[in-house]
Coordinates of C-alpha atoms in Angstrom, one line a residue:
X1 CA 18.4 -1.7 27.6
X2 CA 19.3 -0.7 31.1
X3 CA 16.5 -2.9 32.7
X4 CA 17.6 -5.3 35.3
X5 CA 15.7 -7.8 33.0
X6 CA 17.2 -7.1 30.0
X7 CA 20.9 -6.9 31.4
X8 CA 20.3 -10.3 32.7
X9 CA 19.7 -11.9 29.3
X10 CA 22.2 -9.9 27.7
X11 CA 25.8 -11.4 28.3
X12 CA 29.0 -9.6 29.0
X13 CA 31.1 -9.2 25.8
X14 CA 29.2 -9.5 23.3
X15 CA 26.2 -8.4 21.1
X16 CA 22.8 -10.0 22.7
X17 CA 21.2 -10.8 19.0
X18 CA 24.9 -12.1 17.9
X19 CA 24.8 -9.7 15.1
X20 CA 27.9 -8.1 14.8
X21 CA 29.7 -7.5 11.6
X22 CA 32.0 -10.5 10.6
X23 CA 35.5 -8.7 11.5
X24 CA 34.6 -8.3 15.2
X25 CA 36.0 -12.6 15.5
X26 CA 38.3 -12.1 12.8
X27 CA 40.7 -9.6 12.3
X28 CA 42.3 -8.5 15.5
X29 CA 44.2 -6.0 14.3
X30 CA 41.4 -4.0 13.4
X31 CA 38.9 -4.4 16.3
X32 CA 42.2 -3.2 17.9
X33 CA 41.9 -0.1 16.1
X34 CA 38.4 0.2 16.3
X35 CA 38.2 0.0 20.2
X36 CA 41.3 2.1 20.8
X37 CA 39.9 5.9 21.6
X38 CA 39.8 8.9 19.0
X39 CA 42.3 11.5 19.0
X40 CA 41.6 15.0 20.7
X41 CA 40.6 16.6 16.7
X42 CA 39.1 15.3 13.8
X43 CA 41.6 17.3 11.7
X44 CA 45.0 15.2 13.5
X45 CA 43.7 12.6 11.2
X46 CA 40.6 12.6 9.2
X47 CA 41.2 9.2 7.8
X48 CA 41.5 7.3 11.1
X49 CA 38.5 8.8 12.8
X50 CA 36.0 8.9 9.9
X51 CA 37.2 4.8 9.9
X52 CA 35.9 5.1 13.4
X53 CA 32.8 6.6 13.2
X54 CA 31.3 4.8 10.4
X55 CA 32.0 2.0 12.1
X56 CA 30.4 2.5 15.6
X57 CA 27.5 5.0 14.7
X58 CA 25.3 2.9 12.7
X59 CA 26.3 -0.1 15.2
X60 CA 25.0 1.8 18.1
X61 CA 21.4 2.8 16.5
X62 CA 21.1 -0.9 14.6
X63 CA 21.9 -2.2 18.1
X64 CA 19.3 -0.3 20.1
X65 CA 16.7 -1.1 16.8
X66 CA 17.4 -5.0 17.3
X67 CA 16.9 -4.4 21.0
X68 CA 13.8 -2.8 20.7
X69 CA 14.5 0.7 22.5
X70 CA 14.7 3.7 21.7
X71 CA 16.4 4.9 25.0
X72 CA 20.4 4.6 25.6
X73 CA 23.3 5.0 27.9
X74 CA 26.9 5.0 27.9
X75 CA 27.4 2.2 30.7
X76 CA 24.8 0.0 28.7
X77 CA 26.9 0.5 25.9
X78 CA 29.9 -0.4 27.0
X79 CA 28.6 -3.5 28.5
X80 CA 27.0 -4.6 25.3
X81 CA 30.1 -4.4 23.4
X82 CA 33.1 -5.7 25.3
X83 CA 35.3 -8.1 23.7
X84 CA 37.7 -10.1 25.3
X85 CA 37.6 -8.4 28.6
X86 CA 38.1 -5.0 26.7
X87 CA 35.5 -1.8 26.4
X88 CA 35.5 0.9 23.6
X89 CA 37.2 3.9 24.7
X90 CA 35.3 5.9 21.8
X91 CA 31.6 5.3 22.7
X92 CA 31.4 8.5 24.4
X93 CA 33.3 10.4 21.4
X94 CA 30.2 8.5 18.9
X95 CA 27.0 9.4 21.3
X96 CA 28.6 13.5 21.2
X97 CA 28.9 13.5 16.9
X98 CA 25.5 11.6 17.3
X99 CA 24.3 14.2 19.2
X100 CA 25.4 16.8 17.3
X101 CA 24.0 15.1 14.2
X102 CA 20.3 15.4 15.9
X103 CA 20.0 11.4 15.6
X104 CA 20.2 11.4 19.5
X105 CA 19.0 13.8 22.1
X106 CA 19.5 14.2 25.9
X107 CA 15.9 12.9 27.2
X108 CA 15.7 16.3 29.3
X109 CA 16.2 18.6 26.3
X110 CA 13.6 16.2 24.4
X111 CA 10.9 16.7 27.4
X112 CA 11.8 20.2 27.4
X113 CA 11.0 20.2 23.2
X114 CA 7.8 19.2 23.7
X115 CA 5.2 22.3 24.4
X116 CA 2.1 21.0 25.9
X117 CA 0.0 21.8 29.5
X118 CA -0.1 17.6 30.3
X119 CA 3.5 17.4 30.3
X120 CA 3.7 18.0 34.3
X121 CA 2.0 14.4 35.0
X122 CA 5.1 12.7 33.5
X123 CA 7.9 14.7 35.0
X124 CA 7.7 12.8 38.3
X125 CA 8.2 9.6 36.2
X126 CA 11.8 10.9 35.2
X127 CA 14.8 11.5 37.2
X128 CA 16.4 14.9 37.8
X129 CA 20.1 15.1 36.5
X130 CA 22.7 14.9 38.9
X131 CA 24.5 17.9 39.4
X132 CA 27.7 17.3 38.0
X133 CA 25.5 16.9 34.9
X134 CA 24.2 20.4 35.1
X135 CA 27.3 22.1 36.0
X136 CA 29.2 20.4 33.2
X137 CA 26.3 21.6 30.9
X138 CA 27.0 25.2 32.4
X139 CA 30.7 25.1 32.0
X140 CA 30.4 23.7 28.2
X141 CA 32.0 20.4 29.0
X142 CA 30.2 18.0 26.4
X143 CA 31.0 14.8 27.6
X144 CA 28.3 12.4 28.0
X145 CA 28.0 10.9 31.5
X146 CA 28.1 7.1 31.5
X147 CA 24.4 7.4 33.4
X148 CA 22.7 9.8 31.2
X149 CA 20.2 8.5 29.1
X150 CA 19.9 9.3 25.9
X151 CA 16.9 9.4 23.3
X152 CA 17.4 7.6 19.3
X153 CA 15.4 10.5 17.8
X154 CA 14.1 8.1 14.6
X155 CA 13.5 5.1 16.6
X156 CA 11.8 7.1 18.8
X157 CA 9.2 8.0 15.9
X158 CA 9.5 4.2 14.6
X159 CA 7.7 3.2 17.8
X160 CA 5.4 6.0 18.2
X161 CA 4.2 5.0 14.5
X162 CA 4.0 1.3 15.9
X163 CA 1.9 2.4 19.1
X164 CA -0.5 4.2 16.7
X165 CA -1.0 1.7 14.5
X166 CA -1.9 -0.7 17.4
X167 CA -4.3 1.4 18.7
X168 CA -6.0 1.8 15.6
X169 CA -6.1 -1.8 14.7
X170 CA -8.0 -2.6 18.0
X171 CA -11.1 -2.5 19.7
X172 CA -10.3 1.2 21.8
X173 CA -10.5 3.0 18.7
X174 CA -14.0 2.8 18.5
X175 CA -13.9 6.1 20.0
X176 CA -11.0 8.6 20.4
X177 CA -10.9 8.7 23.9
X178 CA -9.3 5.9 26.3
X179 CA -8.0 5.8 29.2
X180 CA -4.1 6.2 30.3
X181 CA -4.3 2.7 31.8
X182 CA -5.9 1.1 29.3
X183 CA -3.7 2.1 26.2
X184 CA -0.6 1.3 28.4
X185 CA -2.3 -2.0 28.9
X186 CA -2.6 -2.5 25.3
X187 CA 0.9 -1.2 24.7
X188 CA 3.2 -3.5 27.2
X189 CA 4.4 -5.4 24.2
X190 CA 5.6 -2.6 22.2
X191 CA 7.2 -0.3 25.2
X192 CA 9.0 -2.4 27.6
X193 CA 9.3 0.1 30.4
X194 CA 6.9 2.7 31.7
X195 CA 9.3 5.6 30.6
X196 CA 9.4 4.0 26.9
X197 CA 5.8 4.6 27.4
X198 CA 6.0 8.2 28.6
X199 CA 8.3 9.0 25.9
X200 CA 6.2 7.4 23.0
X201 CA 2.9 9.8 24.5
X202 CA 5.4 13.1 24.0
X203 CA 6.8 12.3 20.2
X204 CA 2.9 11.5 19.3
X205 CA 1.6 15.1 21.3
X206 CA 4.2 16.9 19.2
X207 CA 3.4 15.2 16.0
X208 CA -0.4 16.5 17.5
X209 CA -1.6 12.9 16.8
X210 CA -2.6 12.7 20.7
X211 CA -3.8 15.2 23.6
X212 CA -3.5 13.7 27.1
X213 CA -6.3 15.1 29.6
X214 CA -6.8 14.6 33.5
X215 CA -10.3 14.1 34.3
X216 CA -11.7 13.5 37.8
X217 CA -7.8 12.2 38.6
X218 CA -7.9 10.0 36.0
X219 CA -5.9 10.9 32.6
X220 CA -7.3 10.4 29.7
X221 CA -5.7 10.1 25.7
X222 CA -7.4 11.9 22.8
X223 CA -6.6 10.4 19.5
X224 CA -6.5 12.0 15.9
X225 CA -9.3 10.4 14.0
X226 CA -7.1 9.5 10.9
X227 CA -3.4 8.8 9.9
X228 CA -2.7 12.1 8.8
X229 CA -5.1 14.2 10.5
X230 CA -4.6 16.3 13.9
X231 CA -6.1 15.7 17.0
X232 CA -8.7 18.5 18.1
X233 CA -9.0 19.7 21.7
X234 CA -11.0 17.3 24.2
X235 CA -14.3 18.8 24.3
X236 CA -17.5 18.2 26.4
X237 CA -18.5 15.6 23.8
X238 CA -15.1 13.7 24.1
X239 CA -15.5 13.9 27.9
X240 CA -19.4 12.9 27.9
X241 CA -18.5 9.9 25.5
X242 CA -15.8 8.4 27.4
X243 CA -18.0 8.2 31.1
X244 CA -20.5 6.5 29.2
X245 CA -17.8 4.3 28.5
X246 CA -16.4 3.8 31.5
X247 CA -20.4 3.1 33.4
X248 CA -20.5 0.8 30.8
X249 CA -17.3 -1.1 31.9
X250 CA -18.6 -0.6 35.4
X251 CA -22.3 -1.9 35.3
X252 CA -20.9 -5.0 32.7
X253 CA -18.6 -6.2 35.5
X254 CA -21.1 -5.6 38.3
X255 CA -23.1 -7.5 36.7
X256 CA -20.6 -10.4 36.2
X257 CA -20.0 -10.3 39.8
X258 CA -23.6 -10.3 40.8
X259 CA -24.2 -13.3 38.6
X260 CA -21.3 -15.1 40.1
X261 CA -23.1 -14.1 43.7
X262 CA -26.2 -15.5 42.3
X263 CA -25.1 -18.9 41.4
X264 CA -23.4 -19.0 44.6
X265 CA -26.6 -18.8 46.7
X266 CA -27.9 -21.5 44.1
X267 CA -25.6 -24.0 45.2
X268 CA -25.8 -23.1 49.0
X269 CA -29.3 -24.0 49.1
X270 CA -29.0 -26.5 47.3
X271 CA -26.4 -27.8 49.7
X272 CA -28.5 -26.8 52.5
X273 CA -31.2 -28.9 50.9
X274 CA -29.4 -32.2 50.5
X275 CA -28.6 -31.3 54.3
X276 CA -31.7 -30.9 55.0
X277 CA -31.7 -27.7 56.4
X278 CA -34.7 -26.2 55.1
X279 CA -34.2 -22.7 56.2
X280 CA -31.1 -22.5 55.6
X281 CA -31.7 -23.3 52.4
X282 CA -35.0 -20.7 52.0
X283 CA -32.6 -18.2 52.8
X284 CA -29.8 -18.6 50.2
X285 CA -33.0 -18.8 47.2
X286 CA -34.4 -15.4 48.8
X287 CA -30.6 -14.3 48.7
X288 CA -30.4 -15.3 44.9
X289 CA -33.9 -14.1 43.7
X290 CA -33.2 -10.4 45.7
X291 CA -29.5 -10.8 43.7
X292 CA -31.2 -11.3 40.4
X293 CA -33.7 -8.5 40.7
X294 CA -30.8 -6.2 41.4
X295 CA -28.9 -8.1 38.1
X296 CA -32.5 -7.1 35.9
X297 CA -32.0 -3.5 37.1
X298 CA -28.6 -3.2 36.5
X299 CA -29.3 -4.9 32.7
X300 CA -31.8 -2.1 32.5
X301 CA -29.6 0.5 32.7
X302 CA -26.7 -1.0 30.9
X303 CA -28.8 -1.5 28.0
X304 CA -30.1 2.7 28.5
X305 CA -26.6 3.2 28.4
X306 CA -25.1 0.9 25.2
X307 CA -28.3 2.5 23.3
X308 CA -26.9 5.9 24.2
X309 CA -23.5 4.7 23.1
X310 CA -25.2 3.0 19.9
X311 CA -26.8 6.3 18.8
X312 CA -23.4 8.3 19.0
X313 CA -21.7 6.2 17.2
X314 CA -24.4 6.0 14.6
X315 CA -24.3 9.9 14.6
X316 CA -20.7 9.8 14.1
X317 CA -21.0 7.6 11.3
X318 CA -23.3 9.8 9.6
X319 CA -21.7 12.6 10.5
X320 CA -19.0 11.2 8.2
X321 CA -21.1 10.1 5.6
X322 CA -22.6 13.9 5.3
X323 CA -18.9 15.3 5.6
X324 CA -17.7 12.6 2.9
X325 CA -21.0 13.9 0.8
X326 CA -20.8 17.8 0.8
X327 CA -16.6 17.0 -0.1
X328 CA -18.2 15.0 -2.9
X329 CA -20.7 17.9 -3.9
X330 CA -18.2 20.4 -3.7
X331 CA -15.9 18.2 -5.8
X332 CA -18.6 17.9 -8.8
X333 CA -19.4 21.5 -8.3
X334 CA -16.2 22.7 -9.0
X335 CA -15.5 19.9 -11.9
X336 CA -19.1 21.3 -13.8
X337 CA -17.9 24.7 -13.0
X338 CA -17.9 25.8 -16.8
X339 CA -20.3 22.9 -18.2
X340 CA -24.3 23.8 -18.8
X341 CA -26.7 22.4 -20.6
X342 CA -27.2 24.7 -23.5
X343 CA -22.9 24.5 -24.2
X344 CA -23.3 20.7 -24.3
X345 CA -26.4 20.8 -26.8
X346 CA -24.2 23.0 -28.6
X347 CA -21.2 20.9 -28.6
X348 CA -23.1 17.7 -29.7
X349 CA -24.9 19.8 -32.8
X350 CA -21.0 21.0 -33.7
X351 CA -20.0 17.4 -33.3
X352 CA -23.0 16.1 -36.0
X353 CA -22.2 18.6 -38.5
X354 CA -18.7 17.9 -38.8
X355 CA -19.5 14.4 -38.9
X356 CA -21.8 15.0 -41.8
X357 CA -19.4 16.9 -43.6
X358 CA -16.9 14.1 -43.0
X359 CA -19.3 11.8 -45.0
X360 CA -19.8 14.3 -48.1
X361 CA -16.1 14.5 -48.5
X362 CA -15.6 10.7 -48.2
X363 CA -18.4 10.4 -50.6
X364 CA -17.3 13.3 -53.3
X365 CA -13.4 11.7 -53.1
X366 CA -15.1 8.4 -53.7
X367 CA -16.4 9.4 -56.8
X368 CA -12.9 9.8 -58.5
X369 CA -12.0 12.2 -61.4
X370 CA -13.7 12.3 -65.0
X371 CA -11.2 15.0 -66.9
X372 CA -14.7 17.0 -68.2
X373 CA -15.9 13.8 -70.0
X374 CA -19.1 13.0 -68.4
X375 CA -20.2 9.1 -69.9
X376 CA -23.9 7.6 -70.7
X377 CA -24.2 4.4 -68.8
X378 CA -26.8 3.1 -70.7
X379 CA -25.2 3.4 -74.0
X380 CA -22.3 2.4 -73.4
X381 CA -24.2 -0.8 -72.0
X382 CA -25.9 -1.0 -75.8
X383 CA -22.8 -0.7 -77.5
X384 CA -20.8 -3.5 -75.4
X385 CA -24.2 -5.5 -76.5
X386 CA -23.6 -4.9 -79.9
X387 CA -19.8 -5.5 -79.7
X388 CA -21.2 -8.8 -78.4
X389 CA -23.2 -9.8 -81.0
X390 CA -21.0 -9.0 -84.0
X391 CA -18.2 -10.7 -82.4
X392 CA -20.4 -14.4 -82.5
X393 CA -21.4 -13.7 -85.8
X394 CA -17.9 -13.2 -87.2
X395 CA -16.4 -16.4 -89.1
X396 CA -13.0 -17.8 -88.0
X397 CA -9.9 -17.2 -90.1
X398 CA -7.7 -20.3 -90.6
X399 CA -4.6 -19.5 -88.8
X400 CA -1.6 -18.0 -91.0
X401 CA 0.8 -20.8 -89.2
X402 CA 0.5 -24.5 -90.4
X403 CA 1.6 -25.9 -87.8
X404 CA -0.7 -24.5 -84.8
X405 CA -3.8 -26.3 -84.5
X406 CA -7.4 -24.7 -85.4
X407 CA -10.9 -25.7 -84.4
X408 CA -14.3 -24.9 -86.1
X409 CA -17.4 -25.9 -84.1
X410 CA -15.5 -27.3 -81.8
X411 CA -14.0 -30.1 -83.8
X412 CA -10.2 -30.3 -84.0
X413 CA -8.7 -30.6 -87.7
X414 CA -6.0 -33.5 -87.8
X415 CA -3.0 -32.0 -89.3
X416 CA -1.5 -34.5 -92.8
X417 CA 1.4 -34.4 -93.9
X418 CA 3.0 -33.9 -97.8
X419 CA 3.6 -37.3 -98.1
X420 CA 0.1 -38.2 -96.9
X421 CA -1.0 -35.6 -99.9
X422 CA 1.3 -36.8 -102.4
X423 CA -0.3 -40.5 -101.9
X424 CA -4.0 -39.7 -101.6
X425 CA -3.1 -37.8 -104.9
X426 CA -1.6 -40.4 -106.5
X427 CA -4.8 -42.5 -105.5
X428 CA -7.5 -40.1 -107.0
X429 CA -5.4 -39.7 -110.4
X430 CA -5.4 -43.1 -110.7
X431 CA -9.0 -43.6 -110.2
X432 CA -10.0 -40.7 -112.6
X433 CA -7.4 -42.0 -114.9
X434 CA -6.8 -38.6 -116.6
X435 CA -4.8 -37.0 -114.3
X436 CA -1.1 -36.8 -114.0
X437 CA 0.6 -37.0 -110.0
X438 CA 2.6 -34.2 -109.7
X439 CA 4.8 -33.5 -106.4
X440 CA 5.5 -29.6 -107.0
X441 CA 2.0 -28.2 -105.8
X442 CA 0.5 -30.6 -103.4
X443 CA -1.3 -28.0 -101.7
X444 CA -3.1 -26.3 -105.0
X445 CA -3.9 -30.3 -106.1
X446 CA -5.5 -30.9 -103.3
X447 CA -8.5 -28.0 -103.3
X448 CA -10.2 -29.4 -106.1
X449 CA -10.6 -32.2 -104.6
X450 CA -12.3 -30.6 -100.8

């Protein structure tokens, strides 16, 4: 934020992302309020400050989150968020509650926080405190000076997460040991300024994700191996590894610049040829062919060396293949704790017999109940036979009702009616010519006749 960069591109009165809430264009009256100062006490009136506070607090942090940093100051600030030619007079009442919230924190005190023997290589980088600063510390004056800087304690973790995670997503953490250089190499996108930097180191050393180690006057960053694991003291190993990868870096680009040198005398004497300068030109191939024997030798060691590098990493790979292993034996160890062989072939024969007795009390409920009676099968079969044949030889009564019609063998009787009787009667009386029609007893008349 304080960069001479970044106060370039931010312009005077206004919020460099043009995010500010909507009333800050639109009601006067209020921003009048809200950049007029706070009274001496909370308690004079509660209403009016709390209005305040909520109002600039979370505008400062989101401010210094859209801008990427996770250091402040008072002047940059004020300069951020003028209006109309006018500054908040209560920006330095809001960094003091924020400070005494714990969501900020004087950079000093969090350097001083922080524990650790590599701290000392970083102090140069910051700037002592002014005087005035100290001695209003002493005499228990808690303004904040416009030029102290001041740290956003959670965006100050937000970014060391982000630095983590970009280390871990590229090609350094192939081993936990880089250089200084290199990971703020790989890091200039994330922190914009070498204190940014500094300060992102210290929060991941006291979350013990990182150790920071000089060696040979070089400094060089230990990283934990996982997310939530802590980082172990650089060792003799960790110090081996990383000079085996720093000669590789150092014979790969000697031998980039040797084969650029080599070319080079190519083309001379082939210049000198075309010239026809024949010695001139035997001396640039002499030049090229000592340059490649010197190229060979140092491709003989650089492959001695990536072989080396090869087998430790293949030893750290099984290294965490045994660890992941033994976890995994000591997991089923302590899951069969109680199991055996013998208490399983005892629990499958316990399992069997309760399924057979399952199936003798499915079958004995199946079989219903007979009230003491207990029934022949095979006579009763003899005695439905019987029942059988009686019934077909069994004639067929004429039906008691007249008028519901009967069949015998299977041929349908037409019903007649009297008068049908009465006439046939008549007929047959006449024929025989002794007897007399009567019309009382049609019926009895007619069975002589059938």
């Amino acid at each position: 934020m304080w960069s001479p960069e970044r106060e370039a591109e931010a312009p005077a009165g206004g919020d460099p992302a043009g995010l500010l809430p909507p009333e800050w264009e639109e009601d006067e009256e209020r921003m009048s309020f809200l950049f007029s100062a706070f009274k001496r006490s909370r308690e004079v009136n509660s209403t009016d400050w709390d209005s305040k506070m909520g109002f600039w607090a979370p505008l400062v942090l989101s401010h210094s989150r859209r801008q990427g940093v996770v250091r402040l100051r008072l002047r940059d600030l004020q300069e951020a968020f003028q209006r109309k030619g006018s500054v908040p007079l209560g920006l330095a009442t809001v960094l003091q509650d924020l400070l005494r919230r714990g969501e900020l924190q004087r950079e000093s005190d969090f350097m001083a926080s922080v524990d650790s023997s590599w701290i000392s290589w970083g102090v140069g980088v910051f700037l002592l405190k002014p005087l005035k600063w100290t001695l209003s510390n002493m005499l228990g004056d808690n303004k904040v000076p416009a030029e102290e800087v001041l740290v956003a304690v959670e965006l100050l973790k937000e970014k060391a997460e982000e630095v983590y995670r970009l280390y871990q997503n590229s090609p350094l953490s192939s081993h936990p040991v880089v250089a200084l250089s290199e990971l703020s190499t790989l890091c200039a996108g994330s922190c914009p300024d070498e204190r940014t930097f500094y300060l992102v180191l210290l929060q991941l050393q006291k979350e013990k994700r990182v150790t920071v180690l000089e060696q040979n006057g070089e400094k060089i960053v230990k990283f934990a191996r996982g997310p939530h694991a802590k980082v172990s003291p650089v060792n003799d190993v960790d110090v081996g590894v990383y000079q085996l990868m720093q000669s590789e870096r150092l014979l790969s680009r000697k031998v980039e610049s040797l084969s650029q040198e080599a070319e080079r005398c190519k083309e001379e004497a082939r210049r000198a040829c075309r010239a026809g300068k024949k010695q001139l030109a035997l001396r640039s191939l002499k030049a090229k062919q000592r340059t490649e024997k010197r190229i060979e030798a140092l491709h003989a060691k650089l492959d001695t060396v990536q072989g080396i590098l090869d087998r430790i990493y293949a030893s750290q790979t099984d290294q965490m293949v045994f660890n992941a292993y033994q976890a995994g034996v000591g997991a089923l160890k302590l899951s069969m704790k109680d199991v055996t062989v013998e208490k399983a072939e005892s629990l499958v024969d316990q399992i069997q017999e309760l399924c057979d007795t399952q199936d003798e009390v499915s079958q004995t409920l199946a079989g219903g109940v007979t009230n003491g009676l207990d029934f022949d099968s095979e006579e009763l079969e003899k005695e439905l036979d019987i029942l059988l044949q009686d019934t077909t030889k069994e004639p067929l009564d004429r039906p008691d009702h007249p008028n519901r019609q009967f069949y015998i063998n299977s041929v349908p009787v037409p019903r007649i009616s009297d008068a049908e009787l009465e006439a046939e009667l008549e007929k047959l009386s006449l024929s025989e010519g002794g007897l007399v029609p009567s019309s009382k007893s049609p019926k009895r008349l007619l069975e002589p006749t059938l």
